[in-house]
CSV table of C-alpha atoms in Angstrom, one decimal:
chain,number,residue,atom,x,y,z
A,1349,MET,CA,23.2,-68.8,-15.6
A,1350,SER,CA,20.7,-71.8,-13.8
A,1351,PRO,CA,22.5,-75.0,-13.8
A,1352,LEU,CA,21.0,-77.7,-16.3
A,1353,PRO,CA,18.4,-80.2,-15.3
A,1354,PRO,CA,19.6,-83.4,-14.7
A,1355,PRO,CA,18.8,-86.0,-17.2
A,1356,GLY,CA,14.6,-86.9,-16.6
A,1357,GLY,CA,14.6,-85.1,-13.6
A,1358,PRO,CA,11.5,-82.3,-12.8
A,1359,MET,CA,12.5,-78.7,-13.7
A,1360,PRO,CA,14.1,-76.4,-11.0
A,1361,HIS,CA,10.6,-73.9,-9.5
A,1362,TYR,CA,11.5,-70.9,-9.8
A,1363,VAL,CA,8.4,-68.9,-9.0
A,1364,SER,CA,7.8,-67.1,-5.6
A,1365,THR,CA,5.6,-69.1,-2.8
A,1366,ALA,CA,5.1,-65.9,-1.5
A,1367,PRO,CA,1.1,-65.3,-1.4
A,1368,PHE,CA,-0.1,-62.3,-3.9
A,1369,ASP,CA,-0.9,-59.1,-3.5
A,1370,PRO,CA,-2.2,-57.2,-5.9
A,1371,MET,CA,-1.7,-53.7,-3.8
A,1372,ALA,CA,1.6,-54.5,-4.1
A,1373,THR,CA,3.6,-51.5,-5.8
A,1374,GLU,CA,7.1,-51.2,-6.9
A,1375,THR,CA,8.7,-49.6,-3.8
A,1376,MET,CA,9.9,-46.3,-3.9
A,1377,THR,CA,12.0,-43.3,-2.9
A,1378,SER,CA,10.4,-41.1,-1.7
A,1379,ALA,CA,11.5,-38.1,-3.5
A,1380,GLN,CA,10.6,-40.6,-6.3
A,1381,SER,CA,6.9,-40.7,-4.8
A,1382,ARG,CA,6.7,-36.8,-4.1
A,1383,ILE,CA,7.0,-36.3,-7.9
A,1384,HIS,CA,4.8,-39.6,-8.2
A,1385,LEU,CA,1.9,-38.0,-6.7
A,1386,ALA,CA,2.3,-34.3,-7.0
A,1387,SER,CA,-0.3,-32.7,-8.9
A,1388,GLN,CA,-0.5,-30.5,-12.5
A,1389,LYS,CA,0.3,-27.4,-10.4
A,1390,GLN,CA,2.5,-28.6,-7.7
A,1391,LEU,CA,4.8,-29.8,-11.0
A,1392,MET,CA,4.5,-26.9,-13.2
A,1393,TRP,CA,5.8,-24.2,-9.2
A,1394,TRP,CA,8.4,-26.6,-9.3
A,1395,LYS,CA,9.3,-26.2,-12.5
A,1396,PHE,CA,8.9,-22.5,-12.8
A,1397,LYS,CA,11.0,-21.8,-9.4
A,1398,GLN,CA,14.2,-23.5,-10.9
A,1399,HIS,CA,13.5,-20.6,-13.8
A,1400,ARG,CA,15.4,-18.6,-10.7
A,1401,LEU,CA,15.7,-15.2,-13.2
A,1402,ALA,CA,11.6,-15.9,-13.6
A,1403,LEU,CA,10.8,-16.1,-9.4
A,1404,VAL,CA,12.6,-13.1,-8.9
A,1405,SER,CA,10.8,-10.8,-11.9
A,1406,GLY,CA,7.6,-12.4,-10.4
A,1407,ILE,CA,8.6,-11.0,-6.7
A,1408,PHE,CA,10.0,-7.8,-8.3
A,1409,LEU,CA,6.7,-7.5,-10.2
A,1410,ILE,CA,4.6,-8.2,-7.1
A,1411,ALA,CA,5.9,-5.8,-4.8
A,1412,VAL,CA,5.4,-2.7,-7.5
A,1413,TYR,CA,2.4,-3.7,-8.1
A,1414,LEU,CA,1.4,-4.0,-4.6
A,1415,MET,CA,3.5,0.0,-4.3
A,1416,ILE,CA,1.3,1.2,-7.1
A,1417,VAL,CA,-2.1,0.8,-4.4
A,1418,VAL,CA,0.0,2.8,-1.9
A,1419,VAL,CA,1.5,4.8,-3.5
A,1420,GLU,CA,0.5,8.0,-1.7
A,1421,PHE,CA,2.1,6.6,1.0
A,1422,VAL,CA,5.3,6.0,-0.1
A,1423,ALA,CA,6.1,8.4,-2.3
A,1424,PRO,CA,7.9,10.9,-0.1
A,1425,TYR,CA,6.2,14.3,-1.5
A,1426,GLY,CA,2.8,14.7,-3.3
A,1427,LEU,CA,2.1,14.7,-7.1
A,1428,HIS,CA,2.3,18.2,-7.8
A,1429,THR,CA,4.4,19.7,-4.8
A,1430,LYS,CA,6.2,22.0,-5.5
A,1431,ASN,CA,9.8,23.0,-4.6
A,1432,VAL,CA,10.6,26.9,-6.2
A,1433,ASP,CA,13.5,27.4,-4.2
A,1434,PHE,CA,15.1,23.8,-5.8
A,1435,ILE,CA,14.0,24.5,-9.7
A,1436,HIS,CA,16.4,21.3,-11.4
A,1437,SER,CA,17.9,20.3,-8.5
A,1438,PRO,CA,20.7,17.5,-8.9
A,1439,PRO,CA,19.9,13.9,-7.0
A,1440,GLN,CA,21.0,13.6,-3.1
A,1441,ARG,CA,23.4,11.4,-1.7
A,1442,VAL,CA,22.0,9.4,1.4
A,1443,HIS,CA,24.7,9.5,4.0
A,1444,LEU,CA,25.2,7.5,7.3
A,1445,PHE,CA,28.0,9.1,9.3
A,1446,HIS,CA,28.8,12.3,9.6
A,1447,ASP,CA,32.4,13.3,10.8
A,1448,GLY,CA,33.0,10.1,11.8
A,1449,SER,CA,30.3,9.1,13.7
A,1450,PHE,CA,27.0,7.2,12.9
A,1451,VAL,CA,23.8,9.6,12.6
A,1452,GLY,CA,21.5,7.3,10.5
A,1453,PRO,CA,20.4,7.9,7.0
A,1454,PHE,CA,20.8,11.5,6.3
A,1455,VAL,CA,21.5,13.9,3.5
A,1456,TYR,CA,22.9,17.3,3.4
A,1457,GLY,CA,21.4,20.6,3.3
A,1458,ARG,CA,22.2,22.6,0.0
A,1459,ALA,CA,22.2,25.9,-1.3
A,1460,MET,CA,21.3,27.6,-4.7
A,1461,SER,CA,23.6,29.9,-7.0
A,1462,LEU,CA,22.4,31.4,-9.9
A,1463,ASP,CA,24.5,32.7,-12.8
A,1464,LEU,CA,23.9,35.7,-13.7
A,1465,ASP,CA,24.8,35.4,-17.1
A,1466,THR,CA,23.3,31.7,-18.0
A,1467,LEU,CA,20.7,32.3,-15.6
A,1468,HIS,CA,22.1,28.4,-14.7
A,1469,ARG,CA,21.5,27.3,-11.2
A,1470,PHE,CA,24.2,25.7,-9.2
A,1471,TYR,CA,23.6,23.6,-6.1
A,1472,ASN,CA,26.4,23.1,-3.2
A,1473,ASP,CA,26.2,20.8,0.0
A,1474,LYS,CA,26.4,22.6,3.6
A,1475,PRO,CA,28.0,20.2,5.3
A,1476,ASP,CA,27.4,21.8,8.5
A,1477,ASP,CA,23.6,21.2,7.6
A,1478,VAL,CA,22.3,17.3,8.4
A,1479,GLN,CA,19.6,16.8,7.8
A,1480,PRO,CA,18.1,13.2,9.0
A,1481,ILE,CA,15.6,11.4,6.5
A,1482,ARG,CA,12.4,10.0,9.3
A,1483,PHE,CA,10.5,7.3,8.8
A,1484,PHE,CA,6.7,6.9,8.9
A,1485,CYS,CA,6.5,10.2,9.5
A,1486,ARG,CA,4.4,13.8,8.8
A,1487,GLY,CA,4.7,14.9,5.2
A,1488,ASP,CA,2.3,17.0,2.4
A,1489,ALA,CA,-1.0,15.9,2.7
A,1490,TYR,CA,-2.9,13.9,0.5
A,1491,LYS,CA,-6.5,11.7,-0.3
A,1492,PHE,CA,-5.6,8.3,0.0
A,1493,TRP,CA,-7.2,6.9,-3.8
A,1494,GLY,CA,-9.2,10.5,-3.9
A,1495,VAL,CA,-11.4,9.7,-0.9
A,1496,ILE,CA,-9.7,9.2,2.5
A,1497,ASP,CA,-7.6,12.5,3.9
A,1498,SER,CA,-3.9,11.9,5.5
A,1499,ASN,CA,-0.6,13.0,5.4
A,1500,LEU,CA,1.5,9.5,6.8
A,1501,HIS,CA,4.2,9.5,4.9
A,1502,PHE,CA,7.2,6.3,4.7
A,1503,VAL,CA,9.5,8.6,4.2
A,1504,CYS,CA,10.7,12.6,4.3
A,1505,PRO,CA,12.6,15.0,4.6
A,1506,ALA,CA,13.1,16.4,7.8
A,1507,VAL,CA,11.1,18.9,9.7
A,1508,GLY,CA,11.7,22.3,7.0
A,1509,GLY,CA,14.2,20.1,5.4
A,1510,GLN,CA,15.2,19.2,1.4
A,1511,MET,CA,15.0,15.1,0.2
A,1512,PHE,CA,15.9,14.7,-3.5
A,1513,LEU,CA,17.0,11.5,-4.5
A,1514,LEU,CA,16.3,11.9,-8.1
A,1515,GLY,CA,16.8,15.6,-8.1
A,1516,THR,CA,13.8,18.0,-8.9
A,1517,ASP,CA,12.3,19.1,-12.7
A,1518,ARG,CA,11.7,22.3,-14.1
A,1519,LEU,CA,9.0,23.4,-11.0
A,1520,GLY,CA,10.7,22.0,-8.6
A,1521,ARG,CA,8.7,18.7,-8.0
A,1522,ASP,CA,10.7,15.8,-6.7
A,1523,VAL,CA,10.7,13.2,-9.6
A,1524,LEU,CA,11.3,10.1,-7.4
A,1525,SER,CA,7.7,11.2,-6.0
A,1526,ARG,CA,6.7,11.8,-9.7
A,1527,ILE,CA,7.9,8.5,-10.7
A,1528,LEU,CA,6.3,6.6,-7.5
A,1529,TYR,CA,2.9,8.2,-9.2
A,1530,GLY,CA,3.4,7.8,-12.4
A,1531,ALA,CA,3.9,3.7,-12.2
A,1532,ARG,CA,-0.2,3.7,-11.2
A,1533,ILE,CA,-1.0,5.2,-15.0
A,1534,SER,CA,2.4,3.3,-16.7
A,1535,LEU,CA,1.5,-0.5,-14.5
A,1536,THR,CA,-2.2,-0.5,-14.8
A,1537,ILE,CA,-3.1,0.6,-18.4
A,1538,GLY,CA,-0.5,-2.2,-19.8
A,1539,LEU,CA,-3.0,-5.0,-17.5
A,1540,ILE,CA,-6.1,-3.3,-18.2
A,1541,GLY,CA,-4.9,-3.7,-21.7
A,1542,ILE,CA,-3.9,-7.0,-21.9
A,1543,SER,CA,-7.4,-8.2,-20.1
A,1544,ILE,CA,-9.0,-6.6,-23.2
A,1545,SER,CA,-7.1,-8.6,-26.1
A,1546,PHE,CA,-7.1,-11.6,-23.8
A,1547,CYS,CA,-10.8,-11.4,-24.3
A,1548,LEU,CA,-10.3,-10.6,-28.0
A,1549,GLY,CA,-8.4,-12.9,-28.8
A,1550,ILE,CA,-9.8,-16.0,-27.3
A,1551,VAL,CA,-13.4,-15.2,-28.7
A,1552,ILE,CA,-12.4,-14.0,-32.0
A,1553,GLY,CA,-9.4,-16.7,-32.5
A,1554,GLY,CA,-11.4,-19.7,-30.7
A,1555,LEU,CA,-14.5,-19.1,-33.2
A,1556,ALA,CA,-12.5,-19.2,-36.2
A,1557,GLY,CA,-10.3,-22.2,-34.8
A,1558,TYR,CA,-13.7,-23.9,-34.3
A,1559,ARG,CA,-16.0,-23.1,-36.6
A,1560,GLY,CA,-13.6,-22.7,-39.4
A,1561,GLY,CA,-14.8,-21.5,-43.2
A,1562,VAL,CA,-15.7,-18.5,-43.8
A,1563,PHE,CA,-15.1,-16.8,-40.7
A,1564,ASP,CA,-11.8,-17.9,-40.1
A,1565,LEU,CA,-11.1,-16.7,-43.5
A,1566,ILE,CA,-12.1,-13.5,-43.0
A,1567,VAL,CA,-10.1,-13.1,-39.8
A,1568,GLN,CA,-6.7,-14.8,-40.9
A,1569,ARG,CA,-7.5,-12.1,-43.8
A,1570,LEU,CA,-8.0,-9.1,-40.7
A,1571,ILE,CA,-5.3,-10.3,-38.3
A,1572,GLU,CA,-2.9,-10.3,-41.4
A,1573,VAL,CA,-3.8,-6.6,-42.5
A,1574,LEU,CA,-3.5,-5.7,-39.3
A,1575,GLN,CA,-0.2,-7.2,-38.9
A,1576,SER,CA,1.0,-5.5,-42.0
A,1577,LEU,CA,0.4,-2.0,-40.6
A,1578,PRO,CA,3.9,-0.6,-38.5
A,1579,SER,CA,2.6,-0.4,-34.7
A,1580,LEU,CA,3.7,3.5,-34.0
A,1581,PRO,CA,2.1,5.2,-36.8
A,1582,LEU,CA,-0.7,3.2,-36.0
A,1583,TRP,CA,-1.4,3.8,-32.6
A,1584,MET,CA,-0.1,7.9,-33.4
A,1585,ALA,CA,-3.2,8.2,-36.3
A,1586,LEU,CA,-6.3,6.4,-33.6
A,1587,ALA,CA,-4.6,8.4,-30.4
A,1588,ALA,CA,-4.9,11.6,-32.9
A,1589,ILE,CA,-8.7,11.1,-33.3
A,1590,MET,CA,-10.1,11.8,-29.7
A,1591,PRO,CA,-10.6,15.4,-29.7
A,1592,VAL,CA,-9.0,17.2,-26.9
A,1593,THR,CA,-11.9,18.1,-24.9
A,1594,TRP,CA,-12.3,14.9,-23.7
A,1595,SER,CA,-11.1,14.8,-19.6
A,1596,PRO,CA,-7.4,13.3,-19.0
A,1597,ILE,CA,-9.5,9.8,-17.4
A,1598,VAL,CA,-11.7,9.5,-20.9
A,1599,ILE,CA,-8.6,9.5,-22.2
A,1600,TYR,CA,-6.4,7.4,-19.9
A,1601,PHE,CA,-9.5,4.5,-21.2
A,1602,GLY,CA,-8.7,5.7,-24.9
A,1603,ILE,CA,-5.6,4.8,-24.9
A,1604,THR,CA,-6.1,1.8,-23.2
A,1605,VAL,CA,-8.7,0.3,-25.4
A,1606,ILE,CA,-7.0,1.4,-28.8
A,1607,LEU,CA,-3.5,-0.6,-26.8
A,1608,GLY,CA,-5.9,-3.7,-26.7
A,1609,ILE,CA,-7.4,-3.8,-29.8
A,1610,ILE,CA,-4.6,-3.6,-31.7
A,1611,ASP,CA,-3.0,-6.3,-29.8
A,1612,TRP,CA,-5.4,-8.6,-29.9
A,1613,THR,CA,-4.2,-10.5,-33.7
A,1614,GLY,CA,-1.6,-12.4,-32.4
A,1615,LEU,CA,-3.7,-13.9,-29.2
A,1616,ALA,CA,-5.9,-14.5,-31.7
A,1617,ARG,CA,-3.7,-16.6,-34.3
A,1618,ALA,CA,-2.3,-18.7,-31.3
A,1619,VAL,CA,-5.8,-19.8,-29.9
A,1620,ARG,CA,-6.7,-20.5,-33.6
A,1621,SER,CA,-4.1,-22.8,-33.6
A,1622,LYS,CA,-4.4,-25.1,-30.6
A,1623,LEU,CA,-7.9,-25.1,-31.6
A,1624,LEU,CA,-7.9,-26.2,-34.3
A,1625,ALA,CA,-6.1,-29.3,-33.6
A,1626,LEU,CA,-8.1,-30.2,-30.5
A,1627,ARG,CA,-11.4,-30.2,-32.0
A,1628,GLU,CA,-10.8,-32.8,-32.8
A,1629,GLU,CA,-9.7,-35.4,-30.3
A,1630,ASP,CA,-12.7,-37.8,-28.7
A,1631,TYR,CA,-13.9,-35.6,-25.6
A,1632,VAL,CA,-15.5,-32.7,-27.6
A,1633,GLN,CA,-17.0,-35.1,-30.3
A,1634,ALA,CA,-18.6,-36.2,-26.9
A,1635,ALA,CA,-20.0,-32.8,-25.9
A,1636,GLN,CA,-21.0,-31.8,-29.1
A,1637,LEU,CA,-22.6,-34.7,-29.7
A,1638,MET,CA,-24.0,-34.3,-25.6
A,1639,GLY,CA,-25.9,-31.2,-27.1
A,1640,ALA,CA,-22.5,-28.8,-25.8
A,1641,SER,CA,-23.0,-25.0,-27.1
A,1642,THR,CA,-20.5,-23.6,-28.8
A,1643,SER,CA,-20.1,-21.5,-26.7
A,1644,ARG,CA,-19.2,-24.1,-23.5
A,1645,VAL,CA,-17.5,-26.7,-25.8
A,1646,ILE,CA,-14.7,-23.6,-26.3
A,1647,GLY,CA,-15.2,-22.2,-22.7
A,1648,ARG,CA,-14.2,-25.7,-21.0
A,1649,HIS,CA,-13.3,-27.8,-22.9
A,1650,LEU,CA,-10.9,-26.2,-25.3
A,1651,VAL,CA,-9.9,-23.4,-23.5
A,1652,PRO,CA,-8.9,-24.5,-20.3
A,1653,GLY,CA,-6.4,-27.2,-21.8
A,1654,PHE,CA,-3.7,-24.9,-23.1
A,1655,MET,CA,-4.9,-22.2,-20.8
A,1656,SER,CA,-0.8,-22.2,-19.4
A,1657,HIS,CA,0.2,-21.3,-22.8
A,1658,LEU,CA,-2.5,-18.4,-22.7
A,1659,ILE,CA,-1.1,-16.4,-19.6
A,1660,ALA,CA,2.6,-16.8,-20.7
A,1661,SER,CA,1.8,-15.3,-24.1
A,1662,ALA,CA,-0.4,-12.2,-22.3
A,1663,THR,CA,2.9,-11.9,-19.7
A,1664,ILE,CA,5.3,-11.4,-22.4
A,1665,SER,CA,2.5,-8.6,-24.7
A,1666,ILE,CA,1.7,-6.4,-21.4
A,1667,PRO,CA,5.5,-4.8,-22.1
A,1668,SER,CA,3.8,-3.6,-25.5
A,1669,MET,CA,1.8,-1.9,-23.9
A,1670,ILE,CA,3.8,-0.1,-21.6
A,1671,LEU,CA,5.6,0.9,-24.6
A,1672,GLY,CA,2.9,1.9,-26.7
A,1673,GLU,CA,1.4,4.0,-23.7
A,1674,THR,CA,5.1,5.4,-23.3
A,1675,ALA,CA,6.5,6.0,-26.9
A,1676,LEU,CA,2.6,7.8,-27.6
A,1677,SER,CA,2.8,9.8,-23.9
A,1678,PHE,CA,6.0,11.3,-24.6
A,1679,LEU,CA,5.6,12.1,-28.2
A,1680,GLY,CA,2.2,14.0,-26.9
A,1681,LEU,CA,-0.3,11.9,-28.5
A,1682,GLY,CA,-1.2,10.2,-25.5
A,1683,LEU,CA,-1.7,11.0,-22.1
A,1684,ARG,CA,-1.7,14.5,-20.9
A,1685,PRO,CA,-1.2,16.6,-17.9
A,1686,PRO,CA,-2.6,16.4,-15.4
A,1687,ILE,CA,-2.7,12.3,-15.4
A,1688,THR,CA,0.8,11.4,-15.0
A,1689,SER,CA,2.5,8.6,-16.6
A,1690,TRP,CA,6.4,7.8,-16.7
A,1691,GLY,CA,5.9,8.9,-21.4
A,1692,ILE,CA,4.7,12.2,-19.6
A,1693,LEU,CA,7.6,12.2,-17.0
A,1694,LEU,CA,10.2,11.6,-20.7
A,1695,THR,CA,8.5,13.9,-22.5
A,1696,GLU,CA,10.6,16.8,-20.1
A,1697,ALA,CA,13.7,14.9,-21.4
A,1698,LYS,CA,13.1,15.9,-24.8
A,1699,SER,CA,16.0,18.6,-26.3
A,1700,VAL,CA,19.7,18.0,-26.6
A,1701,SER,CA,20.4,20.8,-24.2
A,1702,VAL,CA,18.0,19.5,-21.2
A,1703,ILE,CA,19.6,16.8,-21.0
A,1704,ALA,CA,23.2,17.5,-21.2
A,1705,PHE,CA,22.7,20.4,-18.1
A,1706,TYR,CA,20.1,17.9,-16.2
A,1707,PRO,CA,20.5,14.2,-17.0
A,1708,TRP,CA,18.6,13.5,-13.6
A,1709,LEU,CA,15.5,13.6,-15.7
A,1710,LEU,CA,15.6,10.7,-18.1
A,1711,PHE,CA,15.2,8.6,-14.6
A,1712,PRO,CA,12.3,7.8,-15.5
A,1713,ILE,CA,13.1,5.1,-18.2
A,1714,ILE,CA,15.0,3.3,-16.1
A,1715,PRO,CA,12.1,1.6,-14.5
A,1716,VAL,CA,10.2,1.4,-17.9
A,1717,VAL,CA,13.1,-0.9,-18.6
A,1718,LEU,CA,13.3,-2.7,-15.4
A,1719,VAL,CA,9.6,-3.4,-16.0
A,1720,ILE,CA,9.4,-4.6,-19.3
A,1721,LEU,CA,12.5,-7.4,-18.5
A,1722,ALA,CA,10.9,-8.7,-15.6
A,1723,PHE,CA,7.7,-9.3,-18.1
A,1724,ASN,CA,9.8,-10.8,-20.7
A,1725,PHE,CA,11.8,-13.2,-17.8
A,1726,LEU,CA,8.6,-13.8,-16.3
A,1727,GLY,CA,6.8,-14.7,-19.2
A,1728,ASP,CA,10.1,-17.3,-20.3
A,1729,GLY,CA,9.4,-19.1,-16.8
A,1730,LEU,CA,6.0,-19.4,-17.3
A,1731,ARG,CA,6.1,-20.5,-20.9
A,1732,ASP,CA,9.3,-23.1,-19.3
A,1733,ALA,CA,6.5,-24.2,-16.5
A,1734,ALA,CA,3.8,-24.5,-18.6
A,1735,ASP,CA,4.6,-27.7,-19.9
A,1736,PRO,CA,6.2,-29.4,-17.1
A,1737,TYR,CA,7.0,-32.8,-18.9
A,1738,LYS,CA,9.8,-31.3,-20.6
């Protein structure tokens, strides 16, 4: 409390006598200044980095998608390479030491014995047959993306040896190599499918939310009908329509279009709800008064305002596409050989007897689970980063 002025005396002067500086601002720390001057993208990136699981999942997915670009180089064997002497061979263990001395990564050679009563093959390691694993080596010949002839691989078995880290199938083909090749189909079918779904959801949902009226009513009833149908039987019915005479590539694009057409409903409703809230904003009405067309108002003014939310929703939808392709191929209604996908690889593990004797044929389910979990964690992180001010 300031002292009271004496009776009849002048009032004390508390106004600063320093000259006025209109550019002066409140002093901020360096950390406060960094946040205050950051752009929207920077704030979203900082928010995303706080979600450690989403960050790790994003790095994992980037590595997986980069791998499928050079899968011919990464896979130790060719897609159709058969090792008839090692049919249904179990996975081999990688060792580093032999007889107490460091050798480097290697596997032991194997000898096969046949039970004449059950015709079951048994494989035993030969402890004196050390087969070093080679890196950046020459192996099975291939055509890189069907264009460039090469035989360079990242990892190869020893010369004249074998290396089946995940075992072999009924034709002696390396399961690990086939899983890597199958990733190219199973992962790209999700991206292409979500692109189709993304376009349909934005266009149909955007028009329904912006225009309203009868068109909005028809779209909502159509969405309700499609969402009321069980997904798997609907996929099976549409996949069964495709003629068996179609080539594998045509079937691949047919399955992709089916998955994209069925999955647009949820995204369309999200776009419609956002546009219903944004179409009454002042900047939208200003664009309309200036003569902007419907497509320009939606594409240039409305959609960019919630594109981050759409990307997060699309990221979460990709796993459903991958699961759809896997389920259809597993049931024999999707892709067919010679195309290889994770669903096709799992068809070899349909019977209980096969799983009991050759459980390594179930290994293709592992990348399916890992990729789906990674997409879900990444979607959660993107959804949180879409609103960095929370």
